[in-house]
Coordinates of C-alpha atoms in Angstrom, one line a residue:
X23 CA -27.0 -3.3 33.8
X24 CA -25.6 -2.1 30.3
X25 CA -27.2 -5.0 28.8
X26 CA -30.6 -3.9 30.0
X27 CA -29.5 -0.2 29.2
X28 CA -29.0 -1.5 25.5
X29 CA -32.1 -3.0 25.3
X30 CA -34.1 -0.5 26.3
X31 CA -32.5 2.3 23.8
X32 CA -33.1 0.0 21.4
X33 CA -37.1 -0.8 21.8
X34 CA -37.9 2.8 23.3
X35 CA -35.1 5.5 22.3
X36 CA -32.4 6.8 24.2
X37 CA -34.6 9.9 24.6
X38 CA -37.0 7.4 26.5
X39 CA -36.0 9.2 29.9
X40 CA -36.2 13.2 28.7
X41 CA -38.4 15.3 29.2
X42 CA -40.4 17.7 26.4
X43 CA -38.5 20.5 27.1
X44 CA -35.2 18.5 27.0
X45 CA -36.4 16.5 24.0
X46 CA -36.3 20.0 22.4
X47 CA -32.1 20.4 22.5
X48 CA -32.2 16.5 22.0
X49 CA -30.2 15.5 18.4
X50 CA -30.3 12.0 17.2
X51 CA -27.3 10.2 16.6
X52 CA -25.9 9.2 13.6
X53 CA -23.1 6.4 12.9
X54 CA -20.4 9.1 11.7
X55 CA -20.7 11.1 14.5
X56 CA -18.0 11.5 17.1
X57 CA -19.7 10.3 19.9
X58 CA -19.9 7.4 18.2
X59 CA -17.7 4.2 18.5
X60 CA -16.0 3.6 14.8
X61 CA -14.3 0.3 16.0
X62 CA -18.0 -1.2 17.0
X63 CA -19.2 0.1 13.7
X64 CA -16.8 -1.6 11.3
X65 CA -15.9 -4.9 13.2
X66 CA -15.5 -5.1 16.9
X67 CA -14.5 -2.4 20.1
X68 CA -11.5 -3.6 22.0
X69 CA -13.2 -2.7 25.3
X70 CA -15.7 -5.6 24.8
X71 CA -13.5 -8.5 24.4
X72 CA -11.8 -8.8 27.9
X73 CA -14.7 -7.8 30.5
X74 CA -13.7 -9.2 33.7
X75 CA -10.2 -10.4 32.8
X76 CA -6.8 -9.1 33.8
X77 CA -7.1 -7.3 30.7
X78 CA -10.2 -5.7 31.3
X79 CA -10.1 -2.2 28.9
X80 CA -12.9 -0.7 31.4
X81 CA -16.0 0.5 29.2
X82 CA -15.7 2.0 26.2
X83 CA -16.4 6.0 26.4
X84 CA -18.3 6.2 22.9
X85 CA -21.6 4.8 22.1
X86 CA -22.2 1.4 20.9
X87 CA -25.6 1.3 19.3
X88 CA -26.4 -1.9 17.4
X89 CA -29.3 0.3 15.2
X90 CA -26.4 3.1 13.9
X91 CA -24.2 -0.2 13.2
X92 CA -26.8 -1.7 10.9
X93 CA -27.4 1.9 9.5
X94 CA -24.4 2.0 8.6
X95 CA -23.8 -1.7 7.1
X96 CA -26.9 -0.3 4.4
X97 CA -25.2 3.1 4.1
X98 CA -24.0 3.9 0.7
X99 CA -21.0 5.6 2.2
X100 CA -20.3 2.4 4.1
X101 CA -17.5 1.6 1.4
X102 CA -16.3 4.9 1.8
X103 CA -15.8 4.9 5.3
X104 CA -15.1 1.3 6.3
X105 CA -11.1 2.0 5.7
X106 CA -11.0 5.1 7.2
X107 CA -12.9 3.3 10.4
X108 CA -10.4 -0.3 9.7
X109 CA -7.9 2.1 9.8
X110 CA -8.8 3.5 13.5
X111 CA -9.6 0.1 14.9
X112 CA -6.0 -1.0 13.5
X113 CA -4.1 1.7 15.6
X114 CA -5.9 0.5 18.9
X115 CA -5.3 -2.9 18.5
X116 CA -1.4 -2.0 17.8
X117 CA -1.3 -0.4 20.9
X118 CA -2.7 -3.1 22.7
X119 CA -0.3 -6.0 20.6
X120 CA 2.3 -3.8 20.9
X121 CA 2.5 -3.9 25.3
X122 CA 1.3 -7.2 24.9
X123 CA 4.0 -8.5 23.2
X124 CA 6.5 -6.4 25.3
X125 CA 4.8 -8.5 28.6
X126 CA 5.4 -11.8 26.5
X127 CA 8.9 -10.7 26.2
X128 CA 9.6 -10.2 29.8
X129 CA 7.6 -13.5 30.5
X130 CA 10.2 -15.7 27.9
X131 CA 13.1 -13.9 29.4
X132 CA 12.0 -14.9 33.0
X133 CA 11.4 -18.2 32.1
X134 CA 14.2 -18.3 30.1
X135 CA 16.8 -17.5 32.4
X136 CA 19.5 -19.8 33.6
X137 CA 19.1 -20.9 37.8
X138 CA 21.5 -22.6 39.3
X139 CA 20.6 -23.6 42.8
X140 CA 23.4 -23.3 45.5
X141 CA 24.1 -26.9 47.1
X142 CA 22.4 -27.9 50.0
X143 CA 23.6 -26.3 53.5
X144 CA 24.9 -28.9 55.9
X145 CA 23.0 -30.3 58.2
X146 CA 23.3 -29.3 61.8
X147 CA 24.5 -31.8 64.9
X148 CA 21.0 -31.5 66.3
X149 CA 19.3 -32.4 63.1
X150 CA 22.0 -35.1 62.4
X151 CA 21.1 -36.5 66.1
X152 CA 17.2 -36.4 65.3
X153 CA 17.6 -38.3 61.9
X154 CA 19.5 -40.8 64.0
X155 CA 16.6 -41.7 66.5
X156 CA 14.0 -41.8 63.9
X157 CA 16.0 -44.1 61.7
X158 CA 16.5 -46.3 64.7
X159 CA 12.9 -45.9 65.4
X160 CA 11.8 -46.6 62.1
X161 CA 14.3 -50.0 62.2
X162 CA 12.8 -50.9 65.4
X163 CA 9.0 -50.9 64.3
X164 CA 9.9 -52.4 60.7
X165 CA 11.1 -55.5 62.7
X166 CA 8.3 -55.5 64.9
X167 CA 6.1 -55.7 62.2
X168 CA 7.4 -58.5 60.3
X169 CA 7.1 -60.2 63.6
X170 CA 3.2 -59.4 64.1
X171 CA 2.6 -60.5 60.4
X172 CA 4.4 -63.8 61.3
X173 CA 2.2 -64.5 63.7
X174 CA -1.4 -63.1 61.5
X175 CA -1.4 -60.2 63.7
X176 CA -2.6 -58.0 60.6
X177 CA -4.7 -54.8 62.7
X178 CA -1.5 -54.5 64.2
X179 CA 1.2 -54.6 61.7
X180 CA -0.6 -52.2 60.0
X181 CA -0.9 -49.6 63.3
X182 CA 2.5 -50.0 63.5
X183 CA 2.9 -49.3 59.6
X184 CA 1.2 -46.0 60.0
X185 CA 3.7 -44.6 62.9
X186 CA 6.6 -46.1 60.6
X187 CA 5.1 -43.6 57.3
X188 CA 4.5 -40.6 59.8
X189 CA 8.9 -41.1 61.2
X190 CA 9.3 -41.3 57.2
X191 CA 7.2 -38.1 56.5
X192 CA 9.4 -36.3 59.8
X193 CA 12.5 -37.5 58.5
X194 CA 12.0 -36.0 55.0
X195 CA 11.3 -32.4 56.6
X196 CA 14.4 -32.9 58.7
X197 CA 16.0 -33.9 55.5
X198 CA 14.6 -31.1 53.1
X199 CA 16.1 -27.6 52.3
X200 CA 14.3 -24.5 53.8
X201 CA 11.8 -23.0 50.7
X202 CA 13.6 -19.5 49.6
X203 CA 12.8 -17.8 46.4
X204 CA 15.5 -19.0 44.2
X205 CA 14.0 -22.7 44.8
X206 CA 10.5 -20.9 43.5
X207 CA 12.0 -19.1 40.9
X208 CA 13.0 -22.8 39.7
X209 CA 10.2 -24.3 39.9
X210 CA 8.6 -21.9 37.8
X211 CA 11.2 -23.7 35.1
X212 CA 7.8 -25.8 34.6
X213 CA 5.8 -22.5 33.4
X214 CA 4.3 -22.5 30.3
X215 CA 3.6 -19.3 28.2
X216 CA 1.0 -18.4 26.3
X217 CA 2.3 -16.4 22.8
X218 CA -1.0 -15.3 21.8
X219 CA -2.2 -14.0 25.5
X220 CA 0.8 -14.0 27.5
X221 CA -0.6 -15.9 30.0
X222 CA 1.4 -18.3 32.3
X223 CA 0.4 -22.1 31.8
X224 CA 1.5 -25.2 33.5
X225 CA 3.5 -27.3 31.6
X226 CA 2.1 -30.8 30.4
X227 CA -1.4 -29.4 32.7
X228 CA -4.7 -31.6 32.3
X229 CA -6.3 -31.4 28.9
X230 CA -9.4 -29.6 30.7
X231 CA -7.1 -26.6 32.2
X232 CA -6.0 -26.5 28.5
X233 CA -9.2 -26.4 27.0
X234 CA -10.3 -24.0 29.6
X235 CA -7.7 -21.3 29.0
X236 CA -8.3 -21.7 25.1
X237 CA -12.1 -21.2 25.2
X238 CA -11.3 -18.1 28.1
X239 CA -12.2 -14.4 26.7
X240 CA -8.6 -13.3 27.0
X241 CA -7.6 -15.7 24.8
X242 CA -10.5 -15.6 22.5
X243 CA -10.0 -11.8 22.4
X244 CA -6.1 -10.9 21.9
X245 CA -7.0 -13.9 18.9
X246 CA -9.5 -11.7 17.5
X247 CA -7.0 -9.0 17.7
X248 CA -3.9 -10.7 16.4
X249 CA -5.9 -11.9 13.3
X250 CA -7.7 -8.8 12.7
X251 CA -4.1 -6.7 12.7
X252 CA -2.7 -9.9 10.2
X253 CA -5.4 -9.8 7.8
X254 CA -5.5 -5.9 8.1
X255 CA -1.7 -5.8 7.5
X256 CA -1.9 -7.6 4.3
X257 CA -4.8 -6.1 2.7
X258 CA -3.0 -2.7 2.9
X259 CA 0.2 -4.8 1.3
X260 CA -2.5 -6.0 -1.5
X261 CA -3.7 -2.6 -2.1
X262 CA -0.3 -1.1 -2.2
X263 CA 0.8 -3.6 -4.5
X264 CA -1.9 -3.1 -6.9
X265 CA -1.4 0.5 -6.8
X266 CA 2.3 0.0 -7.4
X267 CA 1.6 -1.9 -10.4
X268 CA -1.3 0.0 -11.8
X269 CA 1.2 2.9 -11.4
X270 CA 3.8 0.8 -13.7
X271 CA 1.2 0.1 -16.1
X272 CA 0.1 3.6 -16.4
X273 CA 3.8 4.4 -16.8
X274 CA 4.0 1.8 -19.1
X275 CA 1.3 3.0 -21.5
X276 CA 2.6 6.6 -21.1
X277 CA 5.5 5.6 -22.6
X278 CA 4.3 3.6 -25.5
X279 CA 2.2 7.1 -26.2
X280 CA 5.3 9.0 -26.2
X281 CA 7.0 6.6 -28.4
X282 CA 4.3 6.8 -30.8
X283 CA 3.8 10.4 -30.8
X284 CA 7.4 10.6 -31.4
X285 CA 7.2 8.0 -34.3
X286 CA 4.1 9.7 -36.0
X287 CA 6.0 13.1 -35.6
X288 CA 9.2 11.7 -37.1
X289 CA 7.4 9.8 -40.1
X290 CA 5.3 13.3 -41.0
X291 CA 8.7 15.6 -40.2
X292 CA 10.3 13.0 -43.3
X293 CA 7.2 13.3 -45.0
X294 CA 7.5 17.2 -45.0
X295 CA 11.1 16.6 -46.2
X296 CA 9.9 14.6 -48.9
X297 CA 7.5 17.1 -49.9
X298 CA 9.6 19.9 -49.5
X299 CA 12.5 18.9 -51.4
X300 CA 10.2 17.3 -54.3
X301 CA 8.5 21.1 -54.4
X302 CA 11.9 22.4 -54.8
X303 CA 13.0 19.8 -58.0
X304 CA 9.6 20.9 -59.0
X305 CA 10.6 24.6 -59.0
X306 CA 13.7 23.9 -60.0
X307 CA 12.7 22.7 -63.6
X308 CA 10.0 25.3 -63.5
X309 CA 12.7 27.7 -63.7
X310 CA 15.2 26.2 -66.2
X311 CA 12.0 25.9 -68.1
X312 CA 10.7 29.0 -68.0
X313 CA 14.7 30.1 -68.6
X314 CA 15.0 28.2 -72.0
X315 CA 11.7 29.1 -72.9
X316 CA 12.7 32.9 -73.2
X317 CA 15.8 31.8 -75.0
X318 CA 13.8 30.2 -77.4
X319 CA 11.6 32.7 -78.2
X320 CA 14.3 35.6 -77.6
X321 CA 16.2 33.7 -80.4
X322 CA 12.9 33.4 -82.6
X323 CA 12.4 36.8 -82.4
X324 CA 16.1 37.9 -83.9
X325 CA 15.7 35.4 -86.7
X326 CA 12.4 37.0 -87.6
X327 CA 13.6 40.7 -87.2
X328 CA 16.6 39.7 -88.9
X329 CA 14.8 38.5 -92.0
X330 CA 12.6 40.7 -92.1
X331 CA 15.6 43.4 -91.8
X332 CA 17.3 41.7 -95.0
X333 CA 14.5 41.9 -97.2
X334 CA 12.5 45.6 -96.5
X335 CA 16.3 47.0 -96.3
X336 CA 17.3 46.0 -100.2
X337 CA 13.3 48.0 -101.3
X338 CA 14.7 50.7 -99.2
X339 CA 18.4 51.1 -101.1
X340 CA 16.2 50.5 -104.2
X341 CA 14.0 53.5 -103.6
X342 CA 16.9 55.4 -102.0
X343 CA 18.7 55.1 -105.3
X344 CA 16.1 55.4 -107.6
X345 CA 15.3 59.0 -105.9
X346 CA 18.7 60.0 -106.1
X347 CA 18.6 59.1 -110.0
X348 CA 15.7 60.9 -110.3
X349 CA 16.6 64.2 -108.6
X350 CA 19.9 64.2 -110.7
X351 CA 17.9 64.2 -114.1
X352 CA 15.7 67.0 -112.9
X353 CA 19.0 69.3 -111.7
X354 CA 20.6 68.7 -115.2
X355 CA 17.3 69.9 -117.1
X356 CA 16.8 72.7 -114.7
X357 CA 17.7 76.2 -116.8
X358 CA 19.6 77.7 -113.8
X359 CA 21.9 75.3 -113.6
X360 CA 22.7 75.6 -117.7
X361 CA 23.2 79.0 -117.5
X362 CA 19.8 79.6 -119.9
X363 CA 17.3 82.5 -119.7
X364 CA 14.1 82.6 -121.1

């Protein structure tokens, strides 16, 4: 019936059955919406893999719509999406390995389990004086028919026969323990058990049983769960791993930066040295220089005075003395002084 369902959505629309006026409130679905099953969409919903088993999931309570799962296979946010939706389908199928594996446990445990039967009750006087007629029954036709085959009397050595294998067959359940459920619980000693469903096998069974329980949609399906959980498991590992080491190279080449940024500051810091203390030996002569540079001149400049000192000085004591000559000749001719009137 949900096949047929199914098929119909998909040739006429799940809006095949409503009405114009309830076509009007009607949205189409699309594959990221809520009401949509993410498991189907990326790989395969749990609830389809164990229809009519033991471990029938029931149906699944989103929609499965083969249309929004190819929509979404040509989606360009398919890559976007698909670990998010891996990552959803991973968490049910846990859940389901997870009490799986806890039945499995139980199952090895029961099978596991040392039984030691009690010993065999005695047998009773009434059963003790049973087994003693049909044994000397038994004795009694076993001789008779030796005696009919003696004489080629085959049809009745083997009538005889049959009564001697039904006192055999009465002896043995005169002779056998009553069934309880330790004796049960033994025999289930030659259980087998499935690790990947947890079914119950029969040890050393027929190849076909075998075969048949292999090919069964249990099997097939907690397979399909098993591997999908392994190979999810270790692409996460994968990824983690090249993050981890993308991380170290990054932290790597970080490092090398700072080393070289330290380096480069380190080379131009003793380059600045360099400069600076070459500026200062510059500056330094500039000043002893410039220092005996005004010596010199300052020393020039006292030689010239000097010279020029010497020589103007002897024209002035010259003139000095001539002028004093000269104003004594004019007081001795001068009348006042000689006492003369004219």
């Amino acid at each position: 019936m949900d096949a047929q369902r199914a098929l119909l959505d998909e040739l006429m629309g799940a809006a095949r059955n409503l009405t114009d006026e309830e076509k009007k409130g009607y949205r189409e679905l699309k594959w990221d919406d809520r009401e949509v099953c993410s498991c189907f969409m990326v790989r395969f919903c749990p609830h389809d893999l164990f229809v009519n088993t033991r471990s029938d999931l029931g149906p699944c309570p989103r929609v499965h719509d083969q249309k929004l799962k190819e929509s979404f296979e040509n989606s360009p946010r398919h890559d976007t999406y698909v670990p998010r939706f891996e990552a959803e389908l991973a968490q049910f199928c846990e859940k389901l390995v997870s009490d799986l594996d806890r039945k499995v446990r139980r199952g090895r445990e029961r099978l596991d389990q040392e039984v030691e039967l009690p010993p065999p009750p005695p047998i009773t006087p009434e059963k003790a004086e049973q087994l003693s007629v049909l044994e000397e029954k038994i004795k009694i036709l076993l001789e008779q028919v030796e005696s009919l085959g003696e004489v080629g009397k085959v049809d009745e050595a083997e009538a005889l026969m049959r009564k001697v294998e039904s006192l055999n067959a009465e002896k043995t359940v005169l002779t056998q323990p009553p069934q309880t459920a330790l004796s049960m619980l033994t025999q289930e000693k030659k259980m087998a058990l499935c690790e990947i469903c947890g079914s119950f096998l029969i040890a050393n069974d027929a190849l076909e049983r075998a075969q048949s329980h292999i090919t069964g949609k249990q099997h097939i399906g907690y397979g399909m769960v098993r591997d999908f959980l392994s190979e999810y498991k270790t692409t996460v590992e994968k990824a983690k791993e090249e993050e981890r080491l993308a991380r170290e190279k990054e932290a790597e080449e970080r490092r090398k930066q700072r080393e070289k940024e330290t380096e480069s500051r380190s080379r131009r810091s003793s380059s600045n040295d360099r400069d600076r203390h070459r500026d200062r030996e510059n500056s330094r002569d500039r000043e002893w220089n410039g220092k005996y540079r005004d010596e010199g001149r300052g020393a020039d400049r006292r030689w010239h005075g000097d010279h020029r000192n010497g020589r103007d000085g002897g024209r002035t004591r010259n003139y000095d003395r001539d002028s004093r000559k000269e104003r004594d000749r004019s007081r001795s001719r001068s009348p006042i002084r000689h006492g003369r009137r004219r």
